[in-house]
mmCIF file of C-alpha atoms and ligand atoms in Angstrom:
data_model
loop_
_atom_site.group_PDB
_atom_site.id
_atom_site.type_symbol
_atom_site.label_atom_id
_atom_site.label_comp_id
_atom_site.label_asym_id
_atom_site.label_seq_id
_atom_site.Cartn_x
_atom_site.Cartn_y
_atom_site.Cartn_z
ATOM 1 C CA UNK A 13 0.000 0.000 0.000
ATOM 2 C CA UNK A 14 1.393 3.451 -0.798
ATOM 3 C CA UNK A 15 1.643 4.620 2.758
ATOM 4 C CA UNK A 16 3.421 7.969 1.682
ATOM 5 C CA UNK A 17 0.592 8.953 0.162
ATOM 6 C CA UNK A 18 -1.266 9.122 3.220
ATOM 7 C CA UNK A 19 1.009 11.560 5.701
ATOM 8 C CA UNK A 20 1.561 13.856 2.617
ATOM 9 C CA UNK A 21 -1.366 14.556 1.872
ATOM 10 C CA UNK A 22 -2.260 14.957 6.104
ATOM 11 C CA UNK A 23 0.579 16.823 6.278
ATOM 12 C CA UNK A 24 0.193 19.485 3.516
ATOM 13 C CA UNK A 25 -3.976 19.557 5.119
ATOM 14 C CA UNK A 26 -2.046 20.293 8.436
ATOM 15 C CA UNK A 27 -0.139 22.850 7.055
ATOM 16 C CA UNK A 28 -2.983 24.960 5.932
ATOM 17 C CA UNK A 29 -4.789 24.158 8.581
ATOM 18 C CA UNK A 30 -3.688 23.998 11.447
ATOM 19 C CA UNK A 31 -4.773 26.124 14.946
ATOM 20 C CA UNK A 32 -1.728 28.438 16.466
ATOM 21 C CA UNK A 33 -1.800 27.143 19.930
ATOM 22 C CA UNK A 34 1.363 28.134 21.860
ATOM 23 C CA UNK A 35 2.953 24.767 22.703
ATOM 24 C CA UNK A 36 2.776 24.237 19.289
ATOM 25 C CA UNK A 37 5.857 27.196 18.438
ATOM 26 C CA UNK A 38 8.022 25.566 20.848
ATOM 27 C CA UNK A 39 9.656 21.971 20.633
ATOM 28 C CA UNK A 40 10.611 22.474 24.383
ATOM 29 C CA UNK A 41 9.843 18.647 25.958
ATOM 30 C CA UNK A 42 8.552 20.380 28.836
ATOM 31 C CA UNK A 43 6.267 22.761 27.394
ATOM 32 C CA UNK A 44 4.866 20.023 25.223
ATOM 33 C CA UNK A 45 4.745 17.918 28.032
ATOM 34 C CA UNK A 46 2.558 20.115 30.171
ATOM 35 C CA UNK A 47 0.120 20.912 27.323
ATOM 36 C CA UNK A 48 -0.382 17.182 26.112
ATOM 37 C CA UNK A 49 -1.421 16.464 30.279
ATOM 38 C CA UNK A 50 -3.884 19.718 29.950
ATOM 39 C CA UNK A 51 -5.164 18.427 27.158
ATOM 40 C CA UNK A 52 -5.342 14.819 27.731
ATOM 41 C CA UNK A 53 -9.092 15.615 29.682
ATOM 42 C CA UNK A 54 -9.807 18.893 28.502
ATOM 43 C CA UNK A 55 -10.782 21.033 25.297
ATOM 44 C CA UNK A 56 -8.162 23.008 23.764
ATOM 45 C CA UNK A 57 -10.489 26.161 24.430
ATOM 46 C CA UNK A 58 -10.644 25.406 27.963
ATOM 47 C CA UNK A 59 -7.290 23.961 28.369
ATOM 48 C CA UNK A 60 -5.968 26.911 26.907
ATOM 49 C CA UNK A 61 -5.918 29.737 29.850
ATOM 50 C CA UNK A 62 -4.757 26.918 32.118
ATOM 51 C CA UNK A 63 -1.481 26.349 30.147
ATOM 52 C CA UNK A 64 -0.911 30.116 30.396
ATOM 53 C CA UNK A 65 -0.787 30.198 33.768
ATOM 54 C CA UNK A 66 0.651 27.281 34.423
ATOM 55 C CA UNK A 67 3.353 28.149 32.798
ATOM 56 C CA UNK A 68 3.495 31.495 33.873
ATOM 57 C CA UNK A 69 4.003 30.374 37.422
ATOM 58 C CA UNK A 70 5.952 27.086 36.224
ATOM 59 C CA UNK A 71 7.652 27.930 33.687
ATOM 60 C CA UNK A 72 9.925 25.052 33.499
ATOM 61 C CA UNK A 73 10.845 21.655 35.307
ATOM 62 C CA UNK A 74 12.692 22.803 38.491
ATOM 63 C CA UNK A 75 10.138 25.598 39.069
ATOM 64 C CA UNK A 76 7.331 22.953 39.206
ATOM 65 C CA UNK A 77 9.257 20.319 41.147
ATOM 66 C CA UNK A 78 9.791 23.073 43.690
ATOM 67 C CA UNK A 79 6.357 23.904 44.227
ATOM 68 C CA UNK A 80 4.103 22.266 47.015
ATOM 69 C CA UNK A 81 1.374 20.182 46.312
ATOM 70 C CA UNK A 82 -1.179 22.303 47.470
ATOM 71 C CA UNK A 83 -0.315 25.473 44.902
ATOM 72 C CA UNK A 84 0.191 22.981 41.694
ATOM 73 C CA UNK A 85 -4.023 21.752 42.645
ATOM 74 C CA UNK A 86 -4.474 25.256 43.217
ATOM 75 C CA UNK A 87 -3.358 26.311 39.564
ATOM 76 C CA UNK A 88 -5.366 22.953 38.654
ATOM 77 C CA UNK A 89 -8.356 23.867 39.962
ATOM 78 C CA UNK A 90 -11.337 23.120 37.855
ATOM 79 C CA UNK A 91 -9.865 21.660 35.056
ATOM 80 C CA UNK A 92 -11.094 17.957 37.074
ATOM 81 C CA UNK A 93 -8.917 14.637 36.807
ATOM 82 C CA UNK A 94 -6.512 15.552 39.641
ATOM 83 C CA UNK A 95 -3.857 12.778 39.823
ATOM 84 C CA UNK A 96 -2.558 14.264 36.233
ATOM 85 C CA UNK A 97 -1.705 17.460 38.533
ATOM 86 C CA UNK A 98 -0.057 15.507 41.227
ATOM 87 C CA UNK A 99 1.752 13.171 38.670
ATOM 88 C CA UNK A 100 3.226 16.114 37.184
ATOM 89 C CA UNK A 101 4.537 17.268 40.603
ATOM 90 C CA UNK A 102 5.769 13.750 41.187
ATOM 91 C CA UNK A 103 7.441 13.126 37.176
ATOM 92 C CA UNK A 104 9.334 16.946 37.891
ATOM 93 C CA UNK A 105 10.474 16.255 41.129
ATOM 94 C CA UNK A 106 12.008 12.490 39.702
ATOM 95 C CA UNK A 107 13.549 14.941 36.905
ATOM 96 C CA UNK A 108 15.512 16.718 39.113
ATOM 97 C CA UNK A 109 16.325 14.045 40.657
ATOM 98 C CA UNK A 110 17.625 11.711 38.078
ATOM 99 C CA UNK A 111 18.390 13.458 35.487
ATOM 100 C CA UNK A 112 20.043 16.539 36.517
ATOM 101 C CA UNK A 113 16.736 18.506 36.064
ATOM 102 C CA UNK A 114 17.547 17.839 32.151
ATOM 103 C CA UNK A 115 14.677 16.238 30.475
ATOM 104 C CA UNK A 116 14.923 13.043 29.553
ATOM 105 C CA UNK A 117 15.518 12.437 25.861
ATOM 106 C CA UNK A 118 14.513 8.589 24.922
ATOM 107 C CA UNK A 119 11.132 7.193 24.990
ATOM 108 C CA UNK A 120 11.783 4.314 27.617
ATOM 109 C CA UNK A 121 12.808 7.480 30.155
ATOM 110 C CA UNK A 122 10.358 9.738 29.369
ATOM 111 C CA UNK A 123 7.865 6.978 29.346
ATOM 112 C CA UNK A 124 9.105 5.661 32.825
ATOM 113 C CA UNK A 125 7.718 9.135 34.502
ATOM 114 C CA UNK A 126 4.986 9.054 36.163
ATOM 115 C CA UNK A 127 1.470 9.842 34.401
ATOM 116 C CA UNK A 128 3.345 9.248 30.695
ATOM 117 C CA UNK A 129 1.638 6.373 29.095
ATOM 118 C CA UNK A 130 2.386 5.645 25.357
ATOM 119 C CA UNK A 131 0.640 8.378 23.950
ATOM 120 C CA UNK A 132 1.996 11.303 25.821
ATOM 121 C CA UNK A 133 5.300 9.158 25.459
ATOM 122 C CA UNK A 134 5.127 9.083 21.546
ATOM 123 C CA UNK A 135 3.786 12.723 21.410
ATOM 124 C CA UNK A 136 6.670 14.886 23.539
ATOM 125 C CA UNK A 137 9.427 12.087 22.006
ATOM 126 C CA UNK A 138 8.288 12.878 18.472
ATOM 127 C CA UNK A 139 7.319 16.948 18.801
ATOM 128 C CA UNK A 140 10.220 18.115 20.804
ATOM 129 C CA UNK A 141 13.158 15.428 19.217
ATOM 130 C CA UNK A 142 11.478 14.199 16.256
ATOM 131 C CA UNK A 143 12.019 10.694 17.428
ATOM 132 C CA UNK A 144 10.223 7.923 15.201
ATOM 133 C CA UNK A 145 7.102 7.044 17.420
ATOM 134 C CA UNK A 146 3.381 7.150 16.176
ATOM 135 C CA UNK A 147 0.652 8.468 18.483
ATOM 136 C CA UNK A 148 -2.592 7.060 19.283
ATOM 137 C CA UNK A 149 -5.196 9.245 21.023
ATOM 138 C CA UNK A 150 -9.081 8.739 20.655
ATOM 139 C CA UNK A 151 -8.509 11.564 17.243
ATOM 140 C CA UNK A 152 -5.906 9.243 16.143
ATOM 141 C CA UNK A 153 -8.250 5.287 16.591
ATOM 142 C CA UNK A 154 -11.069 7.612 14.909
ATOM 143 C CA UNK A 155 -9.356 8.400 12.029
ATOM 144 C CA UNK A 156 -7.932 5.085 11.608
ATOM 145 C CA UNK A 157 -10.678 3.190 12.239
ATOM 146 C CA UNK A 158 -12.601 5.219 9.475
ATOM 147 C CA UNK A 159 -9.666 5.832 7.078
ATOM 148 C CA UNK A 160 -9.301 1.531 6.490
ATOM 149 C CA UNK A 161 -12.455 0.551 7.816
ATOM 150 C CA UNK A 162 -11.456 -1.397 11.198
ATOM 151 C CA UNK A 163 -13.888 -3.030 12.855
ATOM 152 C CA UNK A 164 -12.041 -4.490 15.844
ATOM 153 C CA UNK A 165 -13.151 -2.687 18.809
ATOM 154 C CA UNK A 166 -10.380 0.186 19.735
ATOM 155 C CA UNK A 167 -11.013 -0.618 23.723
ATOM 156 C CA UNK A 168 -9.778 -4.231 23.189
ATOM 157 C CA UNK A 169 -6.181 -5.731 23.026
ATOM 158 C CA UNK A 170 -6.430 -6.910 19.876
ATOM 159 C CA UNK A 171 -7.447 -3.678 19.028
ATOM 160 C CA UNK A 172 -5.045 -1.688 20.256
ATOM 161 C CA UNK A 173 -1.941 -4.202 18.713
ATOM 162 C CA UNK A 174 -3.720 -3.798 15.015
ATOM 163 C CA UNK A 175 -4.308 0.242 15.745
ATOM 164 C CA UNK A 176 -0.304 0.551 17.087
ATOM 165 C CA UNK A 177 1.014 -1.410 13.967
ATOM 166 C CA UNK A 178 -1.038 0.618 11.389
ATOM 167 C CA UNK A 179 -0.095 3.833 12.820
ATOM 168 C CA UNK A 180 3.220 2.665 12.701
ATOM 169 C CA UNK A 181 3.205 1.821 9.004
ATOM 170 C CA UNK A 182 1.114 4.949 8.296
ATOM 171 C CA UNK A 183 4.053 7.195 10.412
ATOM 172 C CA UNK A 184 6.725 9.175 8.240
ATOM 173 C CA UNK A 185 9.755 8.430 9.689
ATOM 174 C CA UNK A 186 11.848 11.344 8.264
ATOM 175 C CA UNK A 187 9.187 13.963 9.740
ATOM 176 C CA UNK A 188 7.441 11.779 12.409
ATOM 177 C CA UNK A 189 6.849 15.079 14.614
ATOM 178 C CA UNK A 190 4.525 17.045 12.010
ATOM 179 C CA UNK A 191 2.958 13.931 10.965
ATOM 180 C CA UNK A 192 1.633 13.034 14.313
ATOM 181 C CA UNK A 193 0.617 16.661 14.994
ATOM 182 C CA UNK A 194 -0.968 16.307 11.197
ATOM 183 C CA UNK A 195 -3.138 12.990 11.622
ATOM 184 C CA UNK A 196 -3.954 14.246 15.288
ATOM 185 C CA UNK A 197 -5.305 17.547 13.600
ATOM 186 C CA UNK A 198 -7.828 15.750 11.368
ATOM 187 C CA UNK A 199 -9.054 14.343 14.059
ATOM 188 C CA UNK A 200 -9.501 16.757 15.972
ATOM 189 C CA UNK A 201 -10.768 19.140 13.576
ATOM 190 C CA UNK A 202 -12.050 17.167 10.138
ATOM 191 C CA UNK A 203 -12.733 13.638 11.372
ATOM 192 C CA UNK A 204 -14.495 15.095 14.671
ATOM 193 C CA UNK A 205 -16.952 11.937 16.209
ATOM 194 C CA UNK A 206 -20.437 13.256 14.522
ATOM 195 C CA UNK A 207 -21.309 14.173 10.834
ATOM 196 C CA UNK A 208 -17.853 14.885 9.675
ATOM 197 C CA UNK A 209 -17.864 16.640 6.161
ATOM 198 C CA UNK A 210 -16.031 14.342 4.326
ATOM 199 C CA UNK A 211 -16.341 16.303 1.311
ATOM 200 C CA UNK A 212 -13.088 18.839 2.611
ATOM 201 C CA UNK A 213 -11.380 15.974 3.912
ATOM 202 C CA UNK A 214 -8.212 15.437 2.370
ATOM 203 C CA UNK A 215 -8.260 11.757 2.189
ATOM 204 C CA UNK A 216 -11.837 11.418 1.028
ATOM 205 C CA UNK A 217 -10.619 9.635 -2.009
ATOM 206 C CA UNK A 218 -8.823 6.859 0.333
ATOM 207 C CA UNK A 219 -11.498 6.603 3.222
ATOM 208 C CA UNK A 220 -12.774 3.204 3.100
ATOM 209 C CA UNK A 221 -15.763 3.844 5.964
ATOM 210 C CA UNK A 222 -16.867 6.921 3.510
ATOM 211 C CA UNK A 223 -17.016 4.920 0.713
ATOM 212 C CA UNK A 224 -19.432 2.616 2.144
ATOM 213 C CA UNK A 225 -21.445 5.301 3.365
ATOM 214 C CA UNK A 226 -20.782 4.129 7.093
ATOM 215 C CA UNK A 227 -18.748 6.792 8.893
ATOM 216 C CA UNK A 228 -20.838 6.933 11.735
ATOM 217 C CA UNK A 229 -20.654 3.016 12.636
ATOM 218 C CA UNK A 230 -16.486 3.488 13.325
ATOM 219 C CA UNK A 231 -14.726 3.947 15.548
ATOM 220 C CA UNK A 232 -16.280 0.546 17.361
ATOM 221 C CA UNK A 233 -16.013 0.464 21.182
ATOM 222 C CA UNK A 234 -17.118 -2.570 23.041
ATOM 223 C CA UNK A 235 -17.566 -1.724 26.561
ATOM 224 C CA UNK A 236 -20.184 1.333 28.133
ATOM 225 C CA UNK A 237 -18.375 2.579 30.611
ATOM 226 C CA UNK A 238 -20.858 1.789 33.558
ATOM 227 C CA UNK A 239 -21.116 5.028 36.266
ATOM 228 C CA UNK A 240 -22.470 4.337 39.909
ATOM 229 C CA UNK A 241 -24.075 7.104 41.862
ATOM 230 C CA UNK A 242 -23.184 8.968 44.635
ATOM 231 C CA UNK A 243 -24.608 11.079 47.118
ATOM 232 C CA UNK A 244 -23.117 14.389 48.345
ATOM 233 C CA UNK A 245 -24.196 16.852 51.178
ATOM 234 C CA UNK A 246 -21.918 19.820 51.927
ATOM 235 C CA UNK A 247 -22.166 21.617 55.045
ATOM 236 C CA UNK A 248 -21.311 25.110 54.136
ATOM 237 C CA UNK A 249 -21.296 25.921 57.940
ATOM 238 C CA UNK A 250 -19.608 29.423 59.276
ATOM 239 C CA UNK A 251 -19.142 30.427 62.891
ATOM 240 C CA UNK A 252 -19.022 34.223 63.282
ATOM 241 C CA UNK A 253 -16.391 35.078 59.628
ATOM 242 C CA UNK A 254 -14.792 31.689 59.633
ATOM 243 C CA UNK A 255 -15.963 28.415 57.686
ATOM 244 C CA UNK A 256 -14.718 24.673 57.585
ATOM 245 C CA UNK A 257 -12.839 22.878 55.217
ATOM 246 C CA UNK A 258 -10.641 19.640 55.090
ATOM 247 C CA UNK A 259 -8.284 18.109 52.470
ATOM 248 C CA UNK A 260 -9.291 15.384 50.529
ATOM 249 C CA UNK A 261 -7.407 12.300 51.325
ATOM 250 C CA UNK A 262 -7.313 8.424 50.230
ATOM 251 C CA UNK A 263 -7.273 6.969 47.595
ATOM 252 C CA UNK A 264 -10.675 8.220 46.121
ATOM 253 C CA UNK A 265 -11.678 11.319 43.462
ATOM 254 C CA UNK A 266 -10.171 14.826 43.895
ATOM 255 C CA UNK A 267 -7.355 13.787 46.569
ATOM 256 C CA UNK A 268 -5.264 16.457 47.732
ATOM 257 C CA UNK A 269 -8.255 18.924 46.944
ATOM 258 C CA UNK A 270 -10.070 20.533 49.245
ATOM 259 C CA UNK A 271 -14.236 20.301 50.437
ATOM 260 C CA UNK A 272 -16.842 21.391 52.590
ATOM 261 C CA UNK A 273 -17.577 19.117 55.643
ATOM 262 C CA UNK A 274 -19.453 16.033 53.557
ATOM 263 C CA UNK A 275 -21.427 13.653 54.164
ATOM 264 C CA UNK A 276 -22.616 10.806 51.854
ATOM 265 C CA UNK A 277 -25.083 8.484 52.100
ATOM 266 C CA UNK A 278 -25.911 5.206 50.305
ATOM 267 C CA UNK A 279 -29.305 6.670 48.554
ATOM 268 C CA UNK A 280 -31.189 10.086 48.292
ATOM 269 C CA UNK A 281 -31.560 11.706 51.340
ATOM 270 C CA UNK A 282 -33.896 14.900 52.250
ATOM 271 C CA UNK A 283 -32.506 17.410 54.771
ATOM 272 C CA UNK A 284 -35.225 15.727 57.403
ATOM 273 C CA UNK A 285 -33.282 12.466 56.452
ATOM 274 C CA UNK A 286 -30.074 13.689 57.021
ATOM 275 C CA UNK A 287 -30.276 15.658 60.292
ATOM 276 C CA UNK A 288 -31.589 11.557 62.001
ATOM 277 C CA UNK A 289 -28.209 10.561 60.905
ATOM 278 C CA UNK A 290 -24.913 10.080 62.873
ATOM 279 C CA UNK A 291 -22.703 11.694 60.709
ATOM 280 C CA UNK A 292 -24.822 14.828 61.094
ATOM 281 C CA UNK A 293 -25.422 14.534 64.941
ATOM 282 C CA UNK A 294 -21.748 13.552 65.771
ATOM 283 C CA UNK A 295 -20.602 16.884 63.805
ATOM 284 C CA UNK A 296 -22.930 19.295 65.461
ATOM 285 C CA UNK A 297 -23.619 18.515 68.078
ATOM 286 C CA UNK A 298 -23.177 21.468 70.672
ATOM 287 C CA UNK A 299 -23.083 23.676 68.537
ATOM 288 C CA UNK A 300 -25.142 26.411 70.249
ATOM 289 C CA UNK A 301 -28.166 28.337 68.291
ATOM 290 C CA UNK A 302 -28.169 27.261 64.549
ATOM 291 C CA UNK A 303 -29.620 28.771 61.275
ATOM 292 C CA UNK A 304 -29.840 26.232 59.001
ATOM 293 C CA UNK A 305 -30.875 26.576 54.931
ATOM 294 C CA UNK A 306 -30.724 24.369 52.042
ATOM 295 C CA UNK A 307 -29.463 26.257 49.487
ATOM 296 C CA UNK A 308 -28.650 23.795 46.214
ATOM 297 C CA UNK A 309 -30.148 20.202 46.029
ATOM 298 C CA UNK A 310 -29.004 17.457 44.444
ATOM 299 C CA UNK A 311 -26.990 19.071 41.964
ATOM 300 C CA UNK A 312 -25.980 16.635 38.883
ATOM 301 C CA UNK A 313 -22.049 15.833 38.387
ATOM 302 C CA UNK A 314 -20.877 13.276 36.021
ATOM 303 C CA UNK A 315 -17.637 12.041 36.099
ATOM 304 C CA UNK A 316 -15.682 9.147 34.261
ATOM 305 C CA UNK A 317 -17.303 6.542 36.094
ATOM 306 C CA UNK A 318 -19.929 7.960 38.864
ATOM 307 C CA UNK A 319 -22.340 10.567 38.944
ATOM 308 C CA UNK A 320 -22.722 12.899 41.877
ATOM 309 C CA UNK A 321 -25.722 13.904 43.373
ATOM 310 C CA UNK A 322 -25.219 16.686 45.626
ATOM 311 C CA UNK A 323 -26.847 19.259 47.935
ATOM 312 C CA UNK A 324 -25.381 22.133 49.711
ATOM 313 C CA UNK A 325 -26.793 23.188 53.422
ATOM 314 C CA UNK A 326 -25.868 26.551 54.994
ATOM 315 C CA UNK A 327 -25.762 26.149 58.784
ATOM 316 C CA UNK A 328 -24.893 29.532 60.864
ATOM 317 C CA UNK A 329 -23.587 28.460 64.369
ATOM 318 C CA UNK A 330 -22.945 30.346 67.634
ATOM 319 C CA UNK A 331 -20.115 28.714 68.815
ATOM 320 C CA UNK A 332 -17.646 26.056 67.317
ATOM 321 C CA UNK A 333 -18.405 22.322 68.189
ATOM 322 C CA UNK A 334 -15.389 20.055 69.521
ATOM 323 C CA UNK A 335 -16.148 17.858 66.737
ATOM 324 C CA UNK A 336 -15.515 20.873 64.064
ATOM 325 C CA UNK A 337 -12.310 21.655 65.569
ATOM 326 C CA UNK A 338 -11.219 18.358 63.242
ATOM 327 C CA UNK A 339 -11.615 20.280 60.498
ATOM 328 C CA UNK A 340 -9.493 23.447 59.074
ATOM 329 C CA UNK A 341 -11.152 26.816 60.290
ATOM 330 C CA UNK A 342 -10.793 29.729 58.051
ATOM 331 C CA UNK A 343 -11.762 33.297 57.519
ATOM 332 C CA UNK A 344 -14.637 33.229 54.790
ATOM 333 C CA UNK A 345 -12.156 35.970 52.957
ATOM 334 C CA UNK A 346 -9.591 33.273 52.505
ATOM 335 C CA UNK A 347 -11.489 30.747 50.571
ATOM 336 C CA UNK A 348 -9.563 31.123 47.378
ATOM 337 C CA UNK A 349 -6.503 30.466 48.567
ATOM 338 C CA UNK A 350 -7.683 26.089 48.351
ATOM 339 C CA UNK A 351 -8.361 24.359 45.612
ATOM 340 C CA UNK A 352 -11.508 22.813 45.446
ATOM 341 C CA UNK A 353 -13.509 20.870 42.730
ATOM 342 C CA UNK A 354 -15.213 22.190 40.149
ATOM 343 C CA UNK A 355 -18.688 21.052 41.810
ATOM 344 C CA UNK A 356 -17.713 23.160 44.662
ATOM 345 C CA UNK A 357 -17.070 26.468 43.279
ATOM 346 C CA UNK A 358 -20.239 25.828 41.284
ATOM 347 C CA UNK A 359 -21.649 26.511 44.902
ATOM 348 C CA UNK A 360 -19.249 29.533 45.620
ATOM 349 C CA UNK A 361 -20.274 31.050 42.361
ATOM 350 C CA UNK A 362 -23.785 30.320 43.172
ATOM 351 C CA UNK A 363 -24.177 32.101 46.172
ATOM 352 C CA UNK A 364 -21.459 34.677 45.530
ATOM 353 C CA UNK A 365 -24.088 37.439 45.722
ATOM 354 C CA UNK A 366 -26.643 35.969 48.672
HETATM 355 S S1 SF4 B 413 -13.415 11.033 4.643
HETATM 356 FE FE1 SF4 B 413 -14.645 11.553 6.428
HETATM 357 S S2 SF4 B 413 -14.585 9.736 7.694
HETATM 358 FE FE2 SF4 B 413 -12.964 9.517 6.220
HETATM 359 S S3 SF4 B 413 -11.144 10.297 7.249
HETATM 360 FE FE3 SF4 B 413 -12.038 11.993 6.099
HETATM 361 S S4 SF4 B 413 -13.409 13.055 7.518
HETATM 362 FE FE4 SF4 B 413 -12.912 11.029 8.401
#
């Protein structure tokens, strides 16, 4: 099969094409590095004003390995999937360590950090040092799948075997840099998941899923993700100008970050519900006078696999409980200086004004 066809003709698309996106004028490993963990989760558009100041305050691997855990979540803050935050931390500080604060220049090594699978191995290896390894992200199994009409699922070994070896037949090895960026391009901006136009695509003529009209049945996946639900209740509760927080710790979502007094329950729960239980007497228990509101209920957050339900309760007390004095007391004034989840803030920007 005439393979060069393929990445020449992606690459001179890419060339007209192509978005300006600042990690994209520098072949600095780190850089790169930084913006293919942003962007690993997030939209480019959203992903976008984090980089900037991420790299503002970090601006290269010693300044991030330097910097506690706490400030890196801070500057993380909303962009959800937290452990790629701390992984960074933890991959810059074994930079500095290991390598002299140089970054590492071969695959194996950069793929040995922590948080750098095979993609974001293949990507900063091939953009910053033009080293010969294909990428595969979900733009890269779409295309792919479509281009030759693969029908084993891209979520299955098999799958991903047959999707590495094509990719590596498809890659040009004198340019393998700009053709990655190229095919990951298309993807992202041609062969996008519903009702492509395949009439500007460049490889139209080649597309085997276009020519029998069935663009929409690839890529094939064979498991649905399954969620579970969860239930959330906040305790937004101030004494006098302070409020309570805690860090997040264990090994469950949004460690490191930092929450509201929760408590969850196995099902839906009313506020009448909640007060009867001992999580909610052991925390308030003398407490003194309280004012007590519900102010958001059961709020919808999806994550990867479970979907929040939560509710937020504002409880004024006159004096601090001994069970509160667990948690961290702070002036209200001070809340931005944590970094909590997005679902959170979605309740600080909710009741900025009340
Ligand atoms: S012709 Fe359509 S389906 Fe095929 S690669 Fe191009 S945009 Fe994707």
């Amino acid at each position: 099969m005439d393979y060069d066809f393929y990445s020449k003709s992606l690459v001179n698309w890419y060339k007209e094409h192509r978005r300006d996106l600042p990690w994209r004028r520098s072949s600095d490993p780190y850089i790169i590095w930084i913006s293919e963990i942003i962007l690993q989760q997030t939209r480019v558009a959203q992903g976008l004003d984090y980089f900037n100041r991420f790299i503002a305050r970090f601006p290269d691997v010693r300044a991030l390995a330097t910097a506690s855990e706490d400030e890196v979540l801070r500057y993380w803050q909303g962009l959800g999937y937290y452990s790629r935050a701390r992984n960074l931390l933890e991959a810059a500080r074994t930079i500095c360590r290991d390598f002299g604060g140089i970054f590492p220049r071969t695959y194996n090594e950069v793929r040995s950090l922590k948080g750098i699978g095979d993609y974001t191995a293949a990507a900063i290896v091939s953009f910053a040092y033009d080293l010969p390894y294909p990428v595969l992200d979900g733009n890269v199994y779409r295309v792919l799948a479509r281009l030759f009409a693969l029908s084993t699922p891209i979520d299955s070994t098999r799958g991903k075997k047959e999707f590495a070896e094509l990719a590596g037949l498809l890659l040009d090895k004198e340019h393998p840099g700009l053709h990655n960026q190229a095919i990951m391009e298309l993807g992202a901006l041609q062969c996008v998941p519903r009702q492509p136009d395949c009439s500007l695509c460049p490889l139209m003529d080649r597309c085997m899923a276009y020519a029998a009209g069935e663009v929409s049945v690839y890529p094939v996946k064979q498991q649905k993700l399954k969620t579970r639900p969860r239930y959330f209740h906040y305790l937004h509760i101030v004494c006098g100008n302070d409020t309570y927080i805690q860090r997040r710790e264990g090994k469950d979502i949004w460690q490191g970050l930092y929450q509201l007094p929760l408590i969850e329950t196995d099902a839906p729960t009313d506020f009448a519900k909640l007060q009867q239980t001992d999580a909610f007497r052991r925390l308030l228990p003398d407490c003194g006078r309280m004012e007590i509101s519900v102010v958001l209920r059961d709020i919808k957050h999806v994550l990867s696999h479970q979907t929040l339900y939560a509710s937020f309760y504002y409880i004024k007390v006159e004096r601090e409980g001994k069970f509160l004095s667990e948690y961290l007391r702070i002036p209200l004034s001070c809340l931005e200086n944590y970094a909590f989840p997005r679902l959170i803030l979605r309740y600080f920007q909710a009741t900025a004004n009340c």
